[in-house]
C-alpha atoms as a PDB file:
ATOM      1  CA  MET A   1     -67.467-112.317-140.884  1.00  0.00           C
ATOM      2  CA  ALA A   2     -64.799-110.981-139.866  1.00  0.00           C
ATOM      3  CA  ASN A   3     -63.606-111.172-136.189  1.00  0.00           C
ATOM      4  CA  ILE A   4     -62.933-108.151-134.728  1.00  0.00           C
ATOM      5  CA  THR A   5     -63.572-106.707-130.735  1.00  0.00           C
ATOM      6  CA  LEU A   6     -65.031-103.045-130.059  1.00  0.00           C
ATOM      7  CA  GLY A   7     -63.534-102.322-126.134  1.00  0.00           C
ATOM      8  CA  GLY A   8     -62.764-105.030-126.820  1.00  0.00           C
ATOM      9  CA  THR A   9     -65.847-107.099-127.001  1.00  0.00           C
ATOM     10  CA  PRO A  10     -66.212-109.787-130.082  1.00  0.00           C
ATOM     11  CA  ILE A  11     -68.090-108.491-132.861  1.00  0.00           C
ATOM     12  CA  LYS A  12     -69.376-108.631-135.841  1.00  0.00           C
ATOM     13  CA  THR A  13     -68.763-107.477-139.479  1.00  0.00           C
ATOM     14  CA  SER A  14     -70.978-108.679-142.851  1.00  0.00           C
ATOM     15  CA  GLY A  15     -68.075-110.251-144.361  1.00  0.00           C
ATOM     16  CA  ASN A  16     -64.987-110.430-145.592  1.00  0.00           C
ATOM     17  CA  LEU A  17     -63.512-107.966-147.359  1.00  0.00           C
ATOM     18  CA  PRO A  18     -61.987-108.904-150.921  1.00  0.00           C
ATOM     19  CA  ALA A  19     -59.259-110.096-151.702  1.00  0.00           C
ATOM     20  CA  VAL A  20     -56.531-108.934-152.166  1.00  0.00           C
ATOM     21  CA  GLN A  21     -55.743-108.842-156.034  1.00  0.00           C
ATOM     22  CA  SER A  22     -59.500-109.455-156.198  1.00  0.00           C
ATOM     23  CA  ILE A  23     -61.049-106.093-158.193  1.00  0.00           C
ATOM     24  CA  LEU A  24     -62.556-103.257-156.033  1.00  0.00           C
ATOM     25  CA  SER A  25     -66.358-103.133-157.099  1.00  0.00           C
ATOM     26  CA  ASP A  26     -67.783 -99.481-158.167  1.00  0.00           C
ATOM     27  CA  PHE A  27     -70.007 -98.147-155.787  1.00  0.00           C
ATOM     28  CA  GLU A  28     -71.724 -94.497-155.908  1.00  0.00           C
ATOM     29  CA  LEU A  29     -71.339 -92.700-152.738  1.00  0.00           C
ATOM     30  CA  THR A  30     -72.756 -89.046-151.787  1.00  0.00           C
ATOM     31  CA  ALA A  31     -69.286 -86.744-152.430  1.00  0.00           C
ATOM     32  CA  THR A  32     -69.754 -83.799-149.622  1.00  0.00           C
ATOM     33  CA  ASP A  33     -71.115 -81.677-151.845  1.00  0.00           C
ATOM     34  CA  LEU A  34     -73.840 -84.375-151.943  1.00  0.00           C
ATOM     35  CA  SER A  35     -73.115 -85.035-155.992  1.00  0.00           C
ATOM     36  CA  THR A  36     -72.541 -88.987-156.153  1.00  0.00           C
ATOM     37  CA  LYS A  37     -68.901 -90.388-157.145  1.00  0.00           C
ATOM     38  CA  THR A  38     -68.174 -93.178-158.664  1.00  0.00           C
ATOM     39  CA  LEU A  39     -64.749 -95.478-158.715  1.00  0.00           C
ATOM     40  CA  SER A  40     -65.818 -94.203-161.948  1.00  0.00           C
ATOM     41  CA  ASP A  41     -64.700 -90.837-160.984  1.00  0.00           C
ATOM     42  CA  TYR A  42     -60.708 -92.398-159.896  1.00  0.00           C
ATOM     43  CA  LYS A  43     -59.841 -93.720-163.307  1.00  0.00           C
ATOM     44  CA  GLY A  44     -56.450 -93.614-163.396  1.00  0.00           C
ATOM     45  CA  TYR A  45     -55.691 -93.182-160.226  1.00  0.00           C
ATOM     46  CA  ARG A  46     -53.967 -95.100-157.134  1.00  0.00           C
ATOM     47  CA  LYS A  47     -56.437 -94.732-154.222  1.00  0.00           C
ATOM     48  CA  LEU A  48     -56.217 -95.307-150.907  1.00  0.00           C
ATOM     49  CA  LEU A  49     -59.566 -95.868-148.946  1.00  0.00           C
ATOM     50  CA  ASN A  50     -59.702 -95.546-145.075  1.00  0.00           C
ATOM     51  CA  ILE A  51     -62.485 -96.103-144.172  1.00  0.00           C
ATOM     52  CA  PHE A  52     -64.161 -96.113-140.847  1.00  0.00           C
ATOM     53  CA  PRO A  53     -67.538 -96.027-138.438  1.00  0.00           C
ATOM     54  CA  SER A  54     -67.238 -91.775-137.911  1.00  0.00           C
ATOM     55  CA  VAL A  55     -65.363 -89.148-138.072  1.00  0.00           C
ATOM     56  CA  ASP A  56     -66.319 -88.477-135.040  1.00  0.00           C
ATOM     57  CA  THR A  57     -64.397 -90.411-133.006  1.00  0.00           C
ATOM     58  CA  GLY A  58     -60.524 -89.567-132.011  1.00  0.00           C
ATOM     59  CA  VAL A  59     -58.931 -92.714-133.875  1.00  0.00           C
ATOM     60  CA  CYS A  60     -61.805 -91.919-137.085  1.00  0.00           C
ATOM     61  CA  ALA A  61     -60.365 -88.814-136.599  1.00  0.00           C
ATOM     62  CA  ALA A  62     -56.614 -88.997-136.476  1.00  0.00           C
ATOM     63  CA  SER A  63     -57.046 -91.093-139.408  1.00  0.00           C
ATOM     64  CA  SER A  64     -58.027 -89.009-141.935  1.00  0.00           C
ATOM     65  CA  ARG A  65     -55.790 -85.920-140.415  1.00  0.00           C
ATOM     66  CA  LYS A  66     -52.691 -88.621-140.945  1.00  0.00           C
ATOM     67  CA  PHE A  67     -53.545 -90.056-144.792  1.00  0.00           C
ATOM     68  CA  ASN A  68     -53.797 -87.026-145.441  1.00  0.00           C
ATOM     69  CA  GLU A  69     -50.500 -84.662-144.220  1.00  0.00           C
ATOM     70  CA  GLU A  70     -49.105 -88.059-145.963  1.00  0.00           C
ATOM     71  CA  ALA A  71     -51.489 -87.383-149.963  1.00  0.00           C
ATOM     72  CA  ALA A  72     -50.013 -84.043-150.071  1.00  0.00           C
ATOM     73  CA  SER A  73     -46.489 -85.610-150.897  1.00  0.00           C
ATOM     74  CA  LEU A  74     -48.498 -88.438-153.474  1.00  0.00           C
ATOM     75  CA  GLU A  75     -48.089 -88.213-156.651  1.00  0.00           C
ATOM     76  CA  ASN A  76     -51.263 -89.385-158.901  1.00  0.00           C
ATOM     77  CA  THR A  77     -53.139 -91.046-155.528  1.00  0.00           C
ATOM     78  CA  LYS A  78     -56.857 -89.573-153.991  1.00  0.00           C
ATOM     79  CA  VAL A  79     -57.316 -90.837-150.818  1.00  0.00           C
ATOM     80  CA  LEU A  80     -61.419 -91.470-150.449  1.00  0.00           C
ATOM     81  CA  CYS A  81     -62.174 -91.334-146.651  1.00  0.00           C
ATOM     82  CA  ILE A  82     -65.361 -93.212-146.269  1.00  0.00           C
ATOM     83  CA  SER A  83     -68.432 -93.829-144.107  1.00  0.00           C
ATOM     84  CA  ARG A  84     -71.647 -93.599-143.260  1.00  0.00           C
ATOM     85  CA  ASP A  85     -70.982 -89.466-141.240  1.00  0.00           C
ATOM     86  CA  LEU A  86     -73.895 -87.058-143.425  1.00  0.00           C
ATOM     87  CA  PRO A  87     -71.511 -85.460-145.969  1.00  0.00           C
ATOM     88  CA  PHE A  88     -72.565 -82.395-143.551  1.00  0.00           C
ATOM     89  CA  ALA A  89     -70.520 -84.039-140.554  1.00  0.00           C
ATOM     90  CA  GLN A  90     -67.161 -84.380-143.161  1.00  0.00           C
ATOM     91  CA  ALA A  91     -67.699 -81.385-144.287  1.00  0.00           C
ATOM     92  CA  ARG A  92     -67.644 -79.430-141.169  1.00  0.00           C
ATOM     93  CA  PHE A  93     -65.062 -81.742-140.182  1.00  0.00           C
ATOM     94  CA  CYS A  94     -62.809 -81.281-142.973  1.00  0.00           C
ATOM     95  CA  ALA A  95     -63.047 -77.519-142.818  1.00  0.00           C
ATOM     96  CA  ALA A  96     -62.058 -76.957-139.633  1.00  0.00           C
ATOM     97  CA  ASP A  97     -58.533 -78.945-139.578  1.00  0.00           C
ATOM     98  CA  GLY A  98     -58.392 -78.074-142.519  1.00  0.00           C
ATOM     99  CA  LEU A  99     -57.237 -80.981-144.362  1.00  0.00           C
ATOM    100  CA  GLU A 100     -57.264 -80.659-148.412  1.00  0.00           C
ATOM    101  CA  HIS A 101     -55.792 -83.485-149.884  1.00  0.00           C
ATOM    102  CA  VAL A 102     -58.765 -86.467-148.410  1.00  0.00           C
ATOM    103  CA  GLU A 103     -62.485 -86.457-150.124  1.00  0.00           C
ATOM    104  CA  MET A 104     -64.898 -87.562-147.495  1.00  0.00           C
ATOM    105  CA  LEU A 105     -67.470 -90.025-149.462  1.00  0.00           C
ATOM    106  CA  SER A 106     -70.484 -91.667-147.473  1.00  0.00           C
ATOM    107  CA  ASP A 107     -72.457 -94.505-147.745  1.00  0.00           C
ATOM    108  CA  PHE A 108     -75.821 -92.755-145.264  1.00  0.00           C
ATOM    109  CA  LYS A 109     -78.256 -93.375-147.514  1.00  0.00           C
ATOM    110  CA  THR A 110     -78.128 -97.414-149.198  1.00  0.00           C
ATOM    111  CA  GLY A 111     -74.733 -98.744-146.970  1.00  0.00           C
ATOM    112  CA  SER A 112     -74.510-100.640-149.743  1.00  0.00           C
ATOM    113  CA  PHE A 113     -71.110 -99.316-149.998  1.00  0.00           C
ATOM    114  CA  GLY A 114     -70.485-101.959-146.752  1.00  0.00           C
ATOM    115  CA  LYS A 115     -72.315-103.796-147.118  1.00  0.00           C
ATOM    116  CA  GLN A 116     -71.152-105.131-150.519  1.00  0.00           C
ATOM    117  CA  ASN A 117     -67.091-105.471-149.218  1.00  0.00           C
ATOM    118  CA  GLY A 118     -68.637-107.421-145.767  1.00  0.00           C
ATOM    119  CA  LEU A 119     -67.974-104.412-143.997  1.00  0.00           C
ATOM    120  CA  ASP A 120     -70.352-103.408-141.620  1.00  0.00           C
ATOM    121  CA  ILE A 121     -70.628-104.292-138.037  1.00  0.00           C
ATOM    122  CA  THR A 122     -73.817-105.939-137.626  1.00  0.00           C
ATOM    123  CA  THR A 123     -73.736-106.559-133.917  1.00  0.00           C
ATOM    124  CA  GLY A 124     -73.419-104.263-130.982  1.00  0.00           C
ATOM    125  CA  ALA A 125     -73.190-100.555-130.263  1.00  0.00           C
ATOM    126  CA  PHE A 126     -71.663 -99.693-133.525  1.00  0.00           C
ATOM    127  CA  GLU A 127     -74.443-101.819-135.408  1.00  0.00           C
ATOM    128  CA  GLY A 128     -75.231 -99.721-138.719  1.00  0.00           C
ATOM    129  CA  LEU A 129     -72.142 -98.300-139.251  1.00  0.00           C
ATOM    130  CA  HIS A 130     -68.326-100.175-141.268  1.00  0.00           C
ATOM    131  CA  SER A 131     -66.142-101.453-139.151  1.00  0.00           C
ATOM    132  CA  ARG A 132     -62.089-100.135-139.359  1.00  0.00           C
ATOM    133  CA  VAL A 133     -60.768-100.985-142.905  1.00  0.00           C
ATOM    134  CA  VAL A 134     -57.954 -99.997-144.759  1.00  0.00           C
ATOM    135  CA  LEU A 135     -57.656-100.576-148.966  1.00  0.00           C
ATOM    136  CA  VAL A 136     -55.159-100.048-151.652  1.00  0.00           C
ATOM    137  CA  LEU A 137     -55.918 -99.779-155.391  1.00  0.00           C
ATOM    138  CA  ASP A 138     -53.778 -99.167-158.297  1.00  0.00           C
ATOM    139  CA  GLU A 139     -53.992 -97.087-160.972  1.00  0.00           C
ATOM    140  CA  ASN A 140     -56.834-100.315-162.257  1.00  0.00           C
ATOM    141  CA  ASN A 141     -58.681-100.642-158.741  1.00  0.00           C
ATOM    142  CA  THR A 142     -57.093-104.193-158.288  1.00  0.00           C
ATOM    143  CA  ILE A 143     -56.424-104.336-154.878  1.00  0.00           C
ATOM    144  CA  LEU A 144     -52.949-103.779-153.776  1.00  0.00           C
ATOM    145  CA  TYR A 145     -53.159-103.761-149.591  1.00  0.00           C
ATOM    146  CA  SER A 146     -55.783-104.787-147.346  1.00  0.00           C
ATOM    147  CA  GLU A 147     -56.984-104.898-143.707  1.00  0.00           C
ATOM    148  CA  GLN A 148     -59.473-104.716-141.307  1.00  0.00           C
ATOM    149  CA  VAL A 149     -57.597-103.170-138.262  1.00  0.00           C
ATOM    150  CA  PRO A 150     -58.804-105.801-135.180  1.00  0.00           C
ATOM    151  CA  GLU A 151     -59.513-104.017-132.776  1.00  0.00           C
ATOM    152  CA  ILE A 152     -62.845-100.390-133.820  1.00  0.00           C
ATOM    153  CA  GLY A 153     -60.770 -98.410-131.462  1.00  0.00           C
ATOM    154  CA  GLN A 154     -56.770 -99.423-132.649  1.00  0.00           C
ATOM    155  CA  ALA A 155     -55.140 -97.394-135.847  1.00  0.00           C
ATOM    156  CA  PRO A 156     -54.503 -98.102-139.423  1.00  0.00           C
ATOM    157  CA  ASN A 157     -50.853 -99.683-140.124  1.00  0.00           C
ATOM    158  CA  TYR A 158     -49.930 -96.048-141.750  1.00  0.00           C
ATOM    159  CA  GLU A 159     -46.621 -97.343-143.916  1.00  0.00           C
ATOM    160  CA  ASN A 160     -47.520-100.455-144.437  1.00  0.00           C
ATOM    161  CA  ALA A 161     -50.948 -99.034-146.430  1.00  0.00           C
ATOM    162  CA  LEU A 162     -48.613 -96.044-146.831  1.00  0.00           C
ATOM    163  CA  ASN A 163     -46.124 -98.728-148.399  1.00  0.00           C
ATOM    164  CA  ALA A 164     -48.763 -99.765-150.719  1.00  0.00           C
ATOM    165  CA  LEU A 165     -48.508 -97.301-152.757  1.00  0.00           C
ATOM    166  CA  LYS A 166     -44.698 -96.418-153.402  1.00  0.00           C
END
């Protein structure tokens, strides 16, 4: 389990993140058009996975905006924003903010993505949601960078995540 906090209060996660240099396991997530997406749908692309509790919180929304802005100039890269939000809420957020360079994916059906990658929050007010995590993968799904933000209300290290793609 990771040691993270929510508003300074210690909370627990379901496990530890996959290790850098390991291969991320395949997943099934729901896109905003309600189609099922798997990791193999992004074969051959570098991937930045921006994982967070809910797009309806300030830091989660800000990270989606920041990675959207930065992704516009990245070649052969997909930015996947993953939460347990309903796909309808994710689509509404992207439309309202004009986000065109990120893909929103939902783990609302089974929560299996969060469970298999050890990033689910298991105690406290955000129990059942994903912790704030950034994973950067190469074209072969090898993890190049991994960050679990220690305080849910804190932004990820954008610079380190984006540098891992270079």
